[in-house]
Short mmCIF file of N, CA and C in Angstrom, two decimals:
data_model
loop_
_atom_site.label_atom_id
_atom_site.label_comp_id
_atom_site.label_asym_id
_atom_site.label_seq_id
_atom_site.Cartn_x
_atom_site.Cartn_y
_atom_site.Cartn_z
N UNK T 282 21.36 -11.80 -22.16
CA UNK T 282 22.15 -11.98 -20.96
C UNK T 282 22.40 -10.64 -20.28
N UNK T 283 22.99 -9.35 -20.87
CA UNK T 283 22.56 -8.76 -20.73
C UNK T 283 21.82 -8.11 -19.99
N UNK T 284 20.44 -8.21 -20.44
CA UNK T 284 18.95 -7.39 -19.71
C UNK T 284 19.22 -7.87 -18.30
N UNK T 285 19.31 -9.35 -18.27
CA UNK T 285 18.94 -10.00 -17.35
C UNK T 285 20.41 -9.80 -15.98
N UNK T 286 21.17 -9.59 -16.22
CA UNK T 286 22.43 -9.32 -15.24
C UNK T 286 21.78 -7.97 -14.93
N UNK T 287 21.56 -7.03 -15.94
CA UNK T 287 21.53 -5.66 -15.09
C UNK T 287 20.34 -5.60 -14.30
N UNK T 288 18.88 -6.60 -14.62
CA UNK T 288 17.81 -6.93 -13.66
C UNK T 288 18.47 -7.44 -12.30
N UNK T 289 19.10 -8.17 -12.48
CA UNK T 289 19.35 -9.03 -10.83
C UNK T 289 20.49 -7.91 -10.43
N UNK T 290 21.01 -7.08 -11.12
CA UNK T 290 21.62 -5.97 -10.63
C UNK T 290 21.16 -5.11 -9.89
N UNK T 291 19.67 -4.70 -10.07
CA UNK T 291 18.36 -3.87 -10.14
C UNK T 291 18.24 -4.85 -8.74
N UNK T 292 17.66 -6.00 -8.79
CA UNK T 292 17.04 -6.61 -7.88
C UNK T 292 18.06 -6.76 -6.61
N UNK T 293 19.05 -7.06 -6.76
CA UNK T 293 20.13 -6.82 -5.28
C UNK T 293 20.08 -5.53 -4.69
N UNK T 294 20.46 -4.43 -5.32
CA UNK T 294 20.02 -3.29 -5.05
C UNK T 294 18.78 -2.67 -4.13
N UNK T 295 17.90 -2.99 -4.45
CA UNK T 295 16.74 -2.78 -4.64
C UNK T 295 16.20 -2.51 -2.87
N UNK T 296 15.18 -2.21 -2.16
CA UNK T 296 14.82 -2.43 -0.88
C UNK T 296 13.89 -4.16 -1.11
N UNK T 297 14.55 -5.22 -0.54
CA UNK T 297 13.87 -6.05 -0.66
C UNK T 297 13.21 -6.79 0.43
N UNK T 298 13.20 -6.20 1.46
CA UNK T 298 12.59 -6.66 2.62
C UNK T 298 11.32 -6.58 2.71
N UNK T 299 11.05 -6.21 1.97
CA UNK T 299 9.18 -6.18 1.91
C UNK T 299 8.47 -6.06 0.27
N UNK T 300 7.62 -6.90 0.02
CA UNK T 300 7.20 -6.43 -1.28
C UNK T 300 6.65 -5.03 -1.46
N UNK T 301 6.19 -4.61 -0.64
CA UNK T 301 4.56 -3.16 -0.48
C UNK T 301 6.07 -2.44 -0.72
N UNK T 302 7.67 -2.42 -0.65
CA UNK T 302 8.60 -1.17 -0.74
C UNK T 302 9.09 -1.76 -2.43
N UNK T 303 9.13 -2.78 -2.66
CA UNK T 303 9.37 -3.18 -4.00
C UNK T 303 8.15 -2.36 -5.09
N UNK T 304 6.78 -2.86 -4.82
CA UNK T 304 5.86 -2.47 -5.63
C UNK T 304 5.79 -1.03 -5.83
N UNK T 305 6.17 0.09 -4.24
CA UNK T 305 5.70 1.41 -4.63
C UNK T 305 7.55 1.90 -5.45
N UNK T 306 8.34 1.12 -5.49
CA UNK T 306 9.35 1.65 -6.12
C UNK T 306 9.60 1.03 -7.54
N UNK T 307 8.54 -0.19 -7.91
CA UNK T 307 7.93 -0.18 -10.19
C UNK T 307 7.05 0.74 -10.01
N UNK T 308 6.45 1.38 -9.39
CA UNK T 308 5.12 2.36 -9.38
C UNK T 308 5.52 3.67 -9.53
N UNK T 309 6.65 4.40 -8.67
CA UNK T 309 7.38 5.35 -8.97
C UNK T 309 8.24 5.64 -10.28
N UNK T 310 9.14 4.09 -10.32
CA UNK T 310 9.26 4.51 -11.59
C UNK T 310 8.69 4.80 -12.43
N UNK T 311 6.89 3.85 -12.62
CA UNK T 311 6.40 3.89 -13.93
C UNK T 311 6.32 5.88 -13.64
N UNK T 312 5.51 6.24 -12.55
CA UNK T 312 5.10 7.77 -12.71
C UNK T 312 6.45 8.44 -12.77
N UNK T 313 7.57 8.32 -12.52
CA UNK T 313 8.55 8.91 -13.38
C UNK T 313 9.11 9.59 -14.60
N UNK T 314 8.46 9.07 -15.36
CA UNK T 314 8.58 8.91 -16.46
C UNK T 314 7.07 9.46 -17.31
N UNK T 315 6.18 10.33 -16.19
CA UNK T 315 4.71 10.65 -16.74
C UNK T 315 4.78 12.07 -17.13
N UNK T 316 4.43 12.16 -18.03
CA UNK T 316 4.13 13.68 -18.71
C UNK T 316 3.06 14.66 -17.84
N UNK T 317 2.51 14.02 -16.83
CA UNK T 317 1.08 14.52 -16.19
C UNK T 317 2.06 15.15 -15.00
N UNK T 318 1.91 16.29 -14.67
CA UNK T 318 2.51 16.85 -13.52
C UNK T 318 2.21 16.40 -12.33
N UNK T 319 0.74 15.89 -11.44
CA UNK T 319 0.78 15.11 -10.37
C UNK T 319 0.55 13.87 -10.68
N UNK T 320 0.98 12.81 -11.68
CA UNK T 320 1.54 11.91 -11.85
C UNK T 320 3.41 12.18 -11.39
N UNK T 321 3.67 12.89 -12.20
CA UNK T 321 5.32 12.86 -12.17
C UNK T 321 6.02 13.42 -10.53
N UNK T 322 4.72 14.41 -9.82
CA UNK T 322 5.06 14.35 -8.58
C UNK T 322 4.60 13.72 -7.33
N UNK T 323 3.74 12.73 -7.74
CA UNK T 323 3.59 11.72 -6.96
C UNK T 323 4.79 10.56 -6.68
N UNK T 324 5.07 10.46 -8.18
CA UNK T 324 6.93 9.60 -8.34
C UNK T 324 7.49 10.02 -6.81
N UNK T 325 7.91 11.49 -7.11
CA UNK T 325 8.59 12.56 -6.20
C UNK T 325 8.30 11.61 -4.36
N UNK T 326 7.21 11.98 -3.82
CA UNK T 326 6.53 11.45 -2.97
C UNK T 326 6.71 10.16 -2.57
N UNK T 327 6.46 8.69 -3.36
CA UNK T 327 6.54 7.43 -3.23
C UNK T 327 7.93 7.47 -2.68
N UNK T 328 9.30 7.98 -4.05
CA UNK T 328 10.87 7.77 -3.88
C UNK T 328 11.17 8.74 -2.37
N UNK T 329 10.50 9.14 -2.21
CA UNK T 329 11.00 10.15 -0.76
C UNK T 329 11.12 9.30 0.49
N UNK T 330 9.58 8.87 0.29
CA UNK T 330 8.69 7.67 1.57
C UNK T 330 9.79 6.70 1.46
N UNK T 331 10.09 6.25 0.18
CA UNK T 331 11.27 4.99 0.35
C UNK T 331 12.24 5.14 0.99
N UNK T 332 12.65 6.06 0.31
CA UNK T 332 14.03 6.56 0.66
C UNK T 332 14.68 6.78 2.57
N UNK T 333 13.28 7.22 2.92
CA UNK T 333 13.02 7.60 4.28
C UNK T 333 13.04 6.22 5.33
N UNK T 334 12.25 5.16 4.36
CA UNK T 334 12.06 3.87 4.65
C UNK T 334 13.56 3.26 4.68
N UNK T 335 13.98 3.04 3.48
CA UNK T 335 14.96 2.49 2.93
C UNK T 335 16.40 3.25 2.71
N UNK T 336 16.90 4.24 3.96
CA UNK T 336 18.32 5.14 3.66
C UNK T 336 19.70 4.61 2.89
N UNK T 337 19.58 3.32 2.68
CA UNK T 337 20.92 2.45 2.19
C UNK T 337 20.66 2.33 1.11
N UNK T 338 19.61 2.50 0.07
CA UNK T 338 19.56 2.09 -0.97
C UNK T 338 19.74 3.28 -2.22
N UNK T 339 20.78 3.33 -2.80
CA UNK T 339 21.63 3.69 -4.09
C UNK T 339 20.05 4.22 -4.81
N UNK T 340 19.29 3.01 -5.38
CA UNK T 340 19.22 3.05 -6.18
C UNK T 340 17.90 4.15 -6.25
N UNK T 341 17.17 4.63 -5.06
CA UNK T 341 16.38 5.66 -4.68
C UNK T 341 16.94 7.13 -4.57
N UNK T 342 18.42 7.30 -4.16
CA UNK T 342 18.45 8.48 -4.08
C UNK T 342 19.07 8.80 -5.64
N UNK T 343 19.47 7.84 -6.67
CA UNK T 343 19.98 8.31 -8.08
C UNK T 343 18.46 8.43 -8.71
N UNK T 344 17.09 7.86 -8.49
CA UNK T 344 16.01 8.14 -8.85
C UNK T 344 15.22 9.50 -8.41
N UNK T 345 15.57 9.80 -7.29
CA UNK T 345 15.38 11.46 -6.62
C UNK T 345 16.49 12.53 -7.60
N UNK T 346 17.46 12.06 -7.80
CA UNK T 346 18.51 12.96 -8.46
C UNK T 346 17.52 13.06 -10.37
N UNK T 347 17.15 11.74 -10.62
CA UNK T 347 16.67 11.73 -11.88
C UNK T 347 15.35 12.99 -12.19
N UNK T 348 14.38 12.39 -11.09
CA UNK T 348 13.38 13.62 -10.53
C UNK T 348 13.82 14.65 -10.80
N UNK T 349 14.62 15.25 -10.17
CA UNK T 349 14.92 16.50 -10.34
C UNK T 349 15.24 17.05 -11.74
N UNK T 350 16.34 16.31 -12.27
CA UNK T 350 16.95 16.26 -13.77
C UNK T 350 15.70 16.60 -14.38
N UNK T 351 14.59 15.47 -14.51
CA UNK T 351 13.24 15.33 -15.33
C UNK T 351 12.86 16.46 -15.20
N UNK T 352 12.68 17.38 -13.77
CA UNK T 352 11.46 18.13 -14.02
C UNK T 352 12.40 19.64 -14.45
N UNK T 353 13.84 19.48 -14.43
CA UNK T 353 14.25 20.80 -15.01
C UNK T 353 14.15 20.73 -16.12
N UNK T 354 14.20 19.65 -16.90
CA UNK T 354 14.15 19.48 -18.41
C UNK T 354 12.67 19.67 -18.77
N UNK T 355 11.69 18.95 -18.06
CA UNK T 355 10.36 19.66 -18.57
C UNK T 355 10.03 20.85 -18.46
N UNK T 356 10.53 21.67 -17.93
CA UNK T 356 10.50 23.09 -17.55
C UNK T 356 9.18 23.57 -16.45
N UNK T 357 9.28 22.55 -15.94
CA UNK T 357 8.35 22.57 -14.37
C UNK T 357 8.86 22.98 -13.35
N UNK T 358 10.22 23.59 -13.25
CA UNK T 358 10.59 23.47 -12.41
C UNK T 358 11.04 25.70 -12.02
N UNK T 359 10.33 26.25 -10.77
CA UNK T 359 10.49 27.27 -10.79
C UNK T 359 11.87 27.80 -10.22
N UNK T 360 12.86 27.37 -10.13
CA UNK T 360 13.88 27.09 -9.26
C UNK T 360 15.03 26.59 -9.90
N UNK T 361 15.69 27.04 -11.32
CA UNK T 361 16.65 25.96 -11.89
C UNK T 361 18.06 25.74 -10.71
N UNK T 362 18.56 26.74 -10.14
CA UNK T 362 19.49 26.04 -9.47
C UNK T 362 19.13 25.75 -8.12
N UNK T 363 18.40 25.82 -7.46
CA UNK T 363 17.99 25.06 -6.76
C UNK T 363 18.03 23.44 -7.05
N UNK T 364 17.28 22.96 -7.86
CA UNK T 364 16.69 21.75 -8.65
C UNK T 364 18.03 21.47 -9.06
N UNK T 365 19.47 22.08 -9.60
CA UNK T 365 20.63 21.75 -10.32
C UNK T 365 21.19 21.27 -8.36
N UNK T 366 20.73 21.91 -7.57
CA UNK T 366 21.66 21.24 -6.14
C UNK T 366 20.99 20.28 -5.61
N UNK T 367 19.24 20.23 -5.69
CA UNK T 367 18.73 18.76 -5.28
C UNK T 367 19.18 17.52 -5.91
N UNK T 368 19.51 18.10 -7.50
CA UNK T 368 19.91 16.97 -8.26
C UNK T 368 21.53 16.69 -7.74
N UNK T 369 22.02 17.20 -7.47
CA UNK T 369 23.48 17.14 -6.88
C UNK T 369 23.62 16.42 -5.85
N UNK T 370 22.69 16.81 -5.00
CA UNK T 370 22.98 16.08 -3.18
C UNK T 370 22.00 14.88 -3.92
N UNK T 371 21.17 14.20 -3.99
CA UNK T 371 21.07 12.89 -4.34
C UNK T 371 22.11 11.84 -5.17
N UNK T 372 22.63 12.98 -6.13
CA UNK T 372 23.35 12.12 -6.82
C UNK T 372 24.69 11.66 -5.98
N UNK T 373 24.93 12.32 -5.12
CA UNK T 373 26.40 12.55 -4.45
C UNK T 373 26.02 11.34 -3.24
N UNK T 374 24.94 11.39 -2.74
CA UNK T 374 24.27 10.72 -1.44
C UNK T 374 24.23 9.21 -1.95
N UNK T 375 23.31 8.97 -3.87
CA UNK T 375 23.80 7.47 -4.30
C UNK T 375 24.90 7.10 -4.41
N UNK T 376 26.11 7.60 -5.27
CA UNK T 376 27.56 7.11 -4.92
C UNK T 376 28.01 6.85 -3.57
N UNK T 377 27.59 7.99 -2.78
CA UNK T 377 28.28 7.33 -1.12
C UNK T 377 28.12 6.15 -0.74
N UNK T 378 26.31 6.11 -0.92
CA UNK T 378 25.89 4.50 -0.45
C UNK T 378 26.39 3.95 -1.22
N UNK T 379 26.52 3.36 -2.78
CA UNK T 379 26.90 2.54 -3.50
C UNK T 379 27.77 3.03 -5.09
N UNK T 380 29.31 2.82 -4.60
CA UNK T 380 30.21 3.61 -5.56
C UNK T 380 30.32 2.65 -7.13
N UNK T 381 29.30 1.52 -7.09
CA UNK T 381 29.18 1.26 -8.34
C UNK T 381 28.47 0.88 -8.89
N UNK T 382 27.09 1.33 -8.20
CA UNK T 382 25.47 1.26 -8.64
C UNK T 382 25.79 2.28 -10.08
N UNK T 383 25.18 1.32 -11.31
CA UNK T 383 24.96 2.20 -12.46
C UNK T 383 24.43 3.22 -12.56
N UNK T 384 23.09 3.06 -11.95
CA UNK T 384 22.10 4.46 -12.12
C UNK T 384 22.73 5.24 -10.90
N UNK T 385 23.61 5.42 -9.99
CA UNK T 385 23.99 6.36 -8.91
C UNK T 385 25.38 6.96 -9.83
N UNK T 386 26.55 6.18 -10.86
CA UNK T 386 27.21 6.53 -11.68
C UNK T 386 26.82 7.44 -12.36
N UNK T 387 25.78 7.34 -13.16
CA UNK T 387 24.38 7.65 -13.81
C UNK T 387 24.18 8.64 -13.37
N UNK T 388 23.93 8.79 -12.21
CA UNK T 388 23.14 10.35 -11.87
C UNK T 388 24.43 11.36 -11.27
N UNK T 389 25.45 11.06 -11.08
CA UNK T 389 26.46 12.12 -10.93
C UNK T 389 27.18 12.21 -11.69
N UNK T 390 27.66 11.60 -12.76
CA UNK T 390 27.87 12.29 -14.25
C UNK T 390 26.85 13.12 -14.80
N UNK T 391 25.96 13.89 -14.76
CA UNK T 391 24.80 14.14 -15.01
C UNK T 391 25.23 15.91 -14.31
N UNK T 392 25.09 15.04 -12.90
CA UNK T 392 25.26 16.70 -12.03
C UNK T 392 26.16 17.18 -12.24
N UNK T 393 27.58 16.63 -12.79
CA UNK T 393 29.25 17.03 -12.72
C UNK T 393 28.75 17.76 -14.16
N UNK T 394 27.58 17.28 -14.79
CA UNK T 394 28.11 17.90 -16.75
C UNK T 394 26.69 19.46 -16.00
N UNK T 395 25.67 19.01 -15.49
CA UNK T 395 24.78 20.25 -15.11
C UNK T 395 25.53 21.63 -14.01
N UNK T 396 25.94 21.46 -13.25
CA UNK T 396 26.36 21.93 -11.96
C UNK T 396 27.84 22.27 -12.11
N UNK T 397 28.71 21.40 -12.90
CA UNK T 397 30.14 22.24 -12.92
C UNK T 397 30.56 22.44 -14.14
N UNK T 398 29.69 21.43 -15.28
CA UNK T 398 30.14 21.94 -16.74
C UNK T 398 31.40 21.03 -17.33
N UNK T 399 31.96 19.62 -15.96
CA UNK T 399 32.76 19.15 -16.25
C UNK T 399 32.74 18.03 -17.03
N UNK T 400 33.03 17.99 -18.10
CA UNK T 400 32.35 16.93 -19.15
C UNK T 400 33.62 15.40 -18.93
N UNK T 401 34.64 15.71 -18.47
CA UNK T 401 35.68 14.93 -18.17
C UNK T 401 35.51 14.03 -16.96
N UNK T 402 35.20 14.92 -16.19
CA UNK T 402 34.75 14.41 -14.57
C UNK T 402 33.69 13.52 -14.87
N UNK T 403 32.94 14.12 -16.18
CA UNK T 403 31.66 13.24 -15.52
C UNK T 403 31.54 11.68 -16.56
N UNK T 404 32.23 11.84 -17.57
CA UNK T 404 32.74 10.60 -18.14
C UNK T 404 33.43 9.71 -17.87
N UNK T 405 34.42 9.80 -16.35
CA UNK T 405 35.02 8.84 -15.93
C UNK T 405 33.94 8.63 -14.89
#
């Protein structure tokens, strides 16, 4: 029950006005999550186009904030605070649009524990 609430959670969310913005945003995720560097920045690319497409949707700019997270942790990234403020303004940009999208919760607890060190802030 579970899986399936936080799917139709996923799916309200989601840009659903068109499938071709649904498909390239399971496609991003899958390259999200790719160890291959223009795999993982193609992700980058697709979630941008959406995002650009789709400005209301939560659940693209906490996946741009994730991006960022990912590629400081793989150590791809030449720029750590830079990459610590991209990850910031997405995460800050998903809460605005949606103050109780999980993964936008998700991604600014993240920036509050990277960016200010506040482990309190970012647990509530």
């Amino acid at each position: 029950r579970r899986v399936l609430a936080h799917e139709l959670a996923r799916v309200r969310s989601l840009p659903t006005d068109a499938l071709d913005s649904y498909s390239l945003f399971l496609g991003a995720h899958g390259l999200l999550h790719s160890l291959v560097p223009a795999d993982f920045d193609r992700a980058r690319e697709a979630l941008t186009h959406l995002s650009e497409r789709h400005p209301r949707q939560a659940a693209l700019q906490a996946m741009l904030s994730d991006w960022h997270f990912l590629r400081s942790l793989q150590g791809w990234s030449e720029d750590l605070d830079a990459e610590t403020r991209h990850l910031c303004d997405h995460a800050r940009r998903a809460v605005d649009l949606d103050p109780d999208h999980p993964d936008a919760l998700v991604a600014e607890g993240r920036a509050r524990i990277l960016a200010e060190r506040d482990f309190d802030q970012a647990q509530r």
